[in-house]
């Protein structure tokens, strides 16, 4: 398992205009080419408006592109939504699901996340299912119980290491500059691994579990070196080319 390639995923959230995307794509492409053999997997999650552009601009790099959410249906009367098939159609290979900003801001339940993950699977996308406790749940000592419930209720049937990734993102760590202790991260990731053993059997060891929440160049190497941490989901730092690349470099094994 120590030899598994790490994945660094950049979630731009609702940030980025075409001019920003052009600069990022150029900078990332030239850094990839300069690195030669890029011994880490890299995924970017720009807003839906930039998916098509980024997929084309990064076409000759190892960087893959994903959506930040998808609808559970293939198409239909769902104004404002985007389907997994539409993401696939513009060159996405991944989709983030159940990010805490979706769970909180759009009242998404784990049952809905599971339906979306099923759609992602059917469309041939890799789903990155996000889970994590908020600060009051943490204060009440409920971290493991919350994560357990979210994983169990969000994971679709047919989940394998090839179509599903879990991201542990403590809500209180997102955008706050605070991160859990290394022991806390190891404990939660170990618990997620045990749940995956029950849900996916032999695939559990190969399934990636990412950590997300205030990952920066200054803490990336330490976090990425922890047991059962198979990569990082990066928000704010993924908007700054040098910071994102420093995290990518810290993930090279
Ligand atoms: P952050 O966001 O790196 O800015 O804390 C992480 C995320 O929300 O995925």
Coordinates of C-alpha atoms and ligand atoms in Angstrom, one line a residue:
X1 CA 0.0 0.0 0.0
X2 CA 2.9 2.3 0.7
X3 CA 3.6 2.2 -3.1
X4 CA 0.2 3.4 -4.1
X5 CA 0.5 6.7 -6.1
X6 CA -0.8 9.6 -4.3
X7 CA -3.6 11.8 -5.7
X8 CA -3.5 15.6 -5.3
X9 CA -6.9 17.1 -6.1
X10 CA -7.5 20.8 -6.4
X11 CA -11.0 22.1 -5.7
X12 CA -11.4 25.6 -7.1
X13 CA -15.0 25.9 -5.7
X14 CA -16.8 29.0 -7.2
X15 CA -13.6 30.7 -8.2
X16 CA -12.0 31.4 -11.6
X17 CA -12.7 33.2 -14.8
X18 CA -11.4 32.3 -18.2
X19 CA -8.2 34.5 -17.8
X20 CA -7.4 32.7 -14.5
X21 CA -7.9 29.3 -16.1
X22 CA -5.6 30.2 -18.9
X23 CA -2.8 31.2 -16.5
X24 CA -3.2 28.1 -14.4
X25 CA -3.4 25.7 -17.3
X26 CA -0.2 27.2 -18.9
X27 CA 1.7 27.1 -15.6
X28 CA 0.6 23.6 -14.7
X29 CA 1.4 22.3 -18.2
X30 CA 4.9 23.8 -18.2
X31 CA 5.6 22.4 -14.7
X32 CA 4.4 18.9 -15.7
X33 CA 6.6 19.0 -18.8
X34 CA 9.6 20.2 -16.8
X35 CA 9.0 17.4 -14.2
X36 CA 9.0 14.7 -17.0
X37 CA 7.8 11.6 -15.3
X38 CA 5.1 12.9 -13.0
X39 CA 5.0 10.3 -10.2
X40 CA 1.7 11.5 -8.7
X41 CA -1.8 11.7 -9.9
X42 CA -3.3 15.2 -10.2
X43 CA -6.9 16.2 -10.6
X44 CA -8.5 19.6 -10.9
X45 CA -12.0 20.6 -10.2
X46 CA -12.7 24.0 -11.8
X47 CA -16.2 25.5 -11.9
X48 CA -18.5 23.9 -14.5
X49 CA -18.0 27.0 -16.8
X50 CA -14.3 26.2 -17.1
X51 CA -14.4 22.4 -17.4
X52 CA -14.4 22.2 -21.2
X53 CA -11.6 24.8 -21.5
X54 CA -9.4 23.1 -18.8
X55 CA -9.9 19.6 -20.2
X56 CA -8.7 20.8 -23.6
X57 CA -5.9 23.0 -22.2
X58 CA -4.5 20.2 -20.1
X59 CA -5.1 17.5 -22.7
X60 CA -1.4 16.8 -23.3
X61 CA -0.6 16.6 -19.5
X62 CA -1.3 13.8 -17.0
X63 CA -3.7 16.2 -15.1
X64 CA -7.3 15.0 -15.2
X65 CA -10.4 17.2 -14.7
X66 CA -13.6 16.7 -12.6
X67 CA -16.9 18.4 -11.8
X68 CA -17.7 19.7 -8.3
X69 CA -21.1 18.1 -8.2
X70 CA -23.6 16.2 -10.4
X71 CA -27.3 15.4 -10.6
X72 CA -28.5 11.9 -10.0
X73 CA -30.3 11.8 -13.4
X74 CA -28.9 11.6 -16.9
X75 CA -31.0 14.5 -18.2
X76 CA -34.3 16.2 -17.8
X77 CA -36.2 19.1 -16.3
X78 CA -33.7 20.1 -13.6
X79 CA -32.9 23.7 -14.2
X80 CA -29.4 24.7 -13.1
X81 CA -28.1 21.1 -12.6
X82 CA -25.4 19.3 -14.5
X83 CA -25.4 15.5 -15.1
X84 CA -22.5 13.1 -14.7
X85 CA -22.9 12.3 -18.4
X86 CA -22.5 16.0 -19.3
X87 CA -19.3 16.2 -17.2
X88 CA -18.0 13.1 -19.0
X89 CA -19.0 14.7 -22.3
X90 CA -16.7 17.7 -21.8
X91 CA -13.7 15.6 -20.8
X92 CA -14.2 15.1 -17.0
X93 CA -13.1 11.8 -15.5
X94 CA -13.9 12.6 -11.9
X95 CA -16.6 14.3 -9.8
X96 CA -16.7 15.6 -6.2
X97 CA -19.8 14.5 -4.3
X98 CA -21.1 15.5 -0.9
X99 CA -18.6 18.2 -0.2
X100 CA -19.5 19.9 3.1
X101 CA -20.4 23.1 1.2
X102 CA -23.0 21.1 -0.7
X103 CA -24.2 19.2 2.4
X104 CA -24.6 22.4 4.3
X105 CA -25.4 25.0 1.7
X106 CA -27.8 22.8 -0.4
X107 CA -29.0 20.5 2.4
X108 CA -27.6 17.4 0.6
X109 CA -28.2 14.2 2.5
X110 CA -25.9 11.1 2.4
X111 CA -28.8 9.3 0.6
X112 CA -28.7 12.0 -2.2
X113 CA -24.9 11.7 -2.3
X114 CA -25.3 8.0 -2.8
X115 CA -27.7 8.5 -5.7
X116 CA -25.3 10.9 -7.3
X117 CA -22.4 8.4 -6.8
X118 CA -24.5 5.8 -8.6
X119 CA -25.0 8.2 -11.5
X120 CA -21.3 8.9 -11.6
X121 CA -20.6 5.2 -11.7
X122 CA -23.1 4.7 -14.5
X123 CA -21.5 7.6 -16.5
X124 CA -18.0 6.1 -16.0
X125 CA -16.8 8.8 -13.7
X126 CA -14.7 8.3 -10.5
X127 CA -16.7 9.7 -7.5
X128 CA -14.8 11.5 -4.7
X129 CA -17.2 11.2 -1.8
X130 CA -16.5 13.8 0.9
X131 CA -17.2 13.1 4.6
X132 CA -16.3 14.9 7.8
X133 CA -17.6 16.2 11.1
X134 CA -18.4 19.8 12.0
X135 CA -16.9 21.6 15.0
X136 CA -19.8 20.9 17.4
X137 CA -19.8 17.2 16.5
X138 CA -16.1 17.2 17.1
X139 CA -16.5 18.9 20.4
X140 CA -19.0 16.3 21.4
X141 CA -16.6 13.5 20.6
X142 CA -18.7 12.3 17.7
X143 CA -16.1 12.5 14.9
X144 CA -15.8 8.7 14.3
X145 CA -19.6 8.2 14.6
X146 CA -20.4 11.0 12.0
X147 CA -17.7 9.8 9.6
X148 CA -18.9 6.2 9.9
X149 CA -22.5 7.1 9.2
X150 CA -21.7 9.3 6.3
X151 CA -19.4 6.7 4.6
X152 CA -22.0 3.9 5.2
X153 CA -24.9 6.0 3.9
X154 CA -23.1 7.6 1.0
X155 CA -21.2 4.7 -0.5
X156 CA -23.1 3.2 -3.5
X157 CA -23.4 -0.5 -4.3
X158 CA -20.7 -1.5 -6.8
X159 CA -18.1 0.9 -5.3
X160 CA -14.6 -0.3 -6.1
X161 CA -11.2 1.2 -5.8
X162 CA -11.4 2.1 -9.5
X163 CA -14.6 4.2 -9.3
X164 CA -14.7 5.5 -5.8
X165 CA -12.4 7.7 -3.6
X166 CA -13.2 8.9 -0.1
X167 CA -12.1 12.4 1.1
X168 CA -12.0 13.0 4.8
X169 CA -12.6 16.7 5.3
X170 CA -13.3 17.9 8.8
X171 CA -15.7 20.9 8.2
X172 CA -14.0 23.0 10.8
X173 CA -10.6 22.6 9.1
X174 CA -11.9 23.8 5.7
X175 CA -10.6 27.3 4.9
X176 CA -9.7 27.9 8.5
X177 CA -6.0 27.2 8.6
X178 CA -6.6 24.6 11.4
X179 CA -5.9 20.9 10.8
X180 CA -6.5 17.9 13.0
X181 CA -3.5 16.4 14.8
X182 CA -1.7 13.7 12.9
X183 CA -3.1 11.1 15.4
X184 CA -6.7 12.3 14.6
X185 CA -6.1 12.0 10.9
X186 CA -4.6 8.5 11.2
X187 CA -7.5 7.4 13.4
X188 CA -10.2 8.6 11.1
X189 CA -8.5 7.3 7.9
X190 CA -8.0 3.9 9.7
X191 CA -11.7 3.8 10.5
X192 CA -12.6 4.6 6.9
X193 CA -10.3 1.9 5.7
X194 CA -12.0 -0.6 8.0
X195 CA -15.4 0.4 6.7
X196 CA -14.2 0.0 3.1
X197 CA -13.0 -3.5 4.0
X198 CA -16.6 -4.3 4.9
X199 CA -18.1 -2.5 1.9
X200 CA -15.6 -3.4 -0.9
X201 CA -13.7 -6.4 0.4
X202 CA -10.5 -7.0 -1.5
X203 CA -10.6 -3.5 -3.0
X204 CA -10.4 -1.7 0.3
X205 CA -6.6 -1.6 0.4
X206 CA -6.4 -0.1 -3.0
X207 CA -9.2 2.5 -2.5
X208 CA -7.8 5.9 -2.0
X209 CA -8.6 8.0 1.1
X210 CA -7.7 11.7 0.7
X211 CA -7.4 14.2 3.5
X212 CA -8.8 17.7 2.9
X213 CA -9.0 20.9 5.0
X214 CA -6.3 23.6 5.1
X215 CA -3.7 21.5 3.2
X216 CA -0.8 23.9 2.5
X217 CA 2.8 23.7 1.2
X218 CA 3.9 23.9 4.9
X219 CA 1.9 20.9 6.1
X220 CA 1.5 18.8 3.0
X221 CA 4.6 16.5 3.3
X222 CA 3.7 15.6 6.9
X223 CA 0.0 14.9 6.2
X224 CA 0.8 13.0 3.0
X225 CA 3.3 10.8 4.9
X226 CA 0.7 9.5 7.3
X227 CA -0.7 6.0 7.3
X228 CA -3.8 5.5 5.2
X229 CA -3.5 9.0 3.6
X230 CA -3.5 8.4 -0.1
X231 CA -3.6 12.0 -1.2
X232 CA -5.0 15.5 -0.5
X233 CA -8.1 17.5 -1.5
X234 CA -6.9 21.1 -1.7
X235 CA -9.2 24.1 -1.7
X236 CA -7.7 27.6 -1.3
X237 CA -4.1 26.6 -2.0
X238 CA -5.1 25.1 -5.4
X239 CA -5.9 28.6 -6.7
X240 CA -2.3 29.6 -6.3
X241 CA -0.1 28.0 -8.9
X242 CA 3.1 27.8 -6.8
X243 CA 1.3 26.6 -3.7
X244 CA -0.6 23.9 -5.6
X245 CA 2.6 22.7 -7.3
X246 CA 4.5 22.6 -4.0
X247 CA 1.8 20.3 -2.7
X248 CA 2.0 18.2 -5.8
X249 CA 5.8 18.0 -5.4
X250 CA 5.4 16.9 -1.7
X251 CA 3.2 14.0 -3.0
X252 CA 5.8 12.5 -5.3
X253 CA 6.9 9.1 -4.1
Ligands
LIG1 P1 -9.3 24.3 2.0 O1 -10.6 23.6 1.3 O2 -8.0 23.6 1.4 O3 -9.4 25.8 1.4 O4 -9.4 24.2 3.4 C1 -10.6 22.2 1.2 C2 -11.9 21.8 0.5 O5 -12.9 22.4 0.9 O6 -11.9 20.9 -0.3

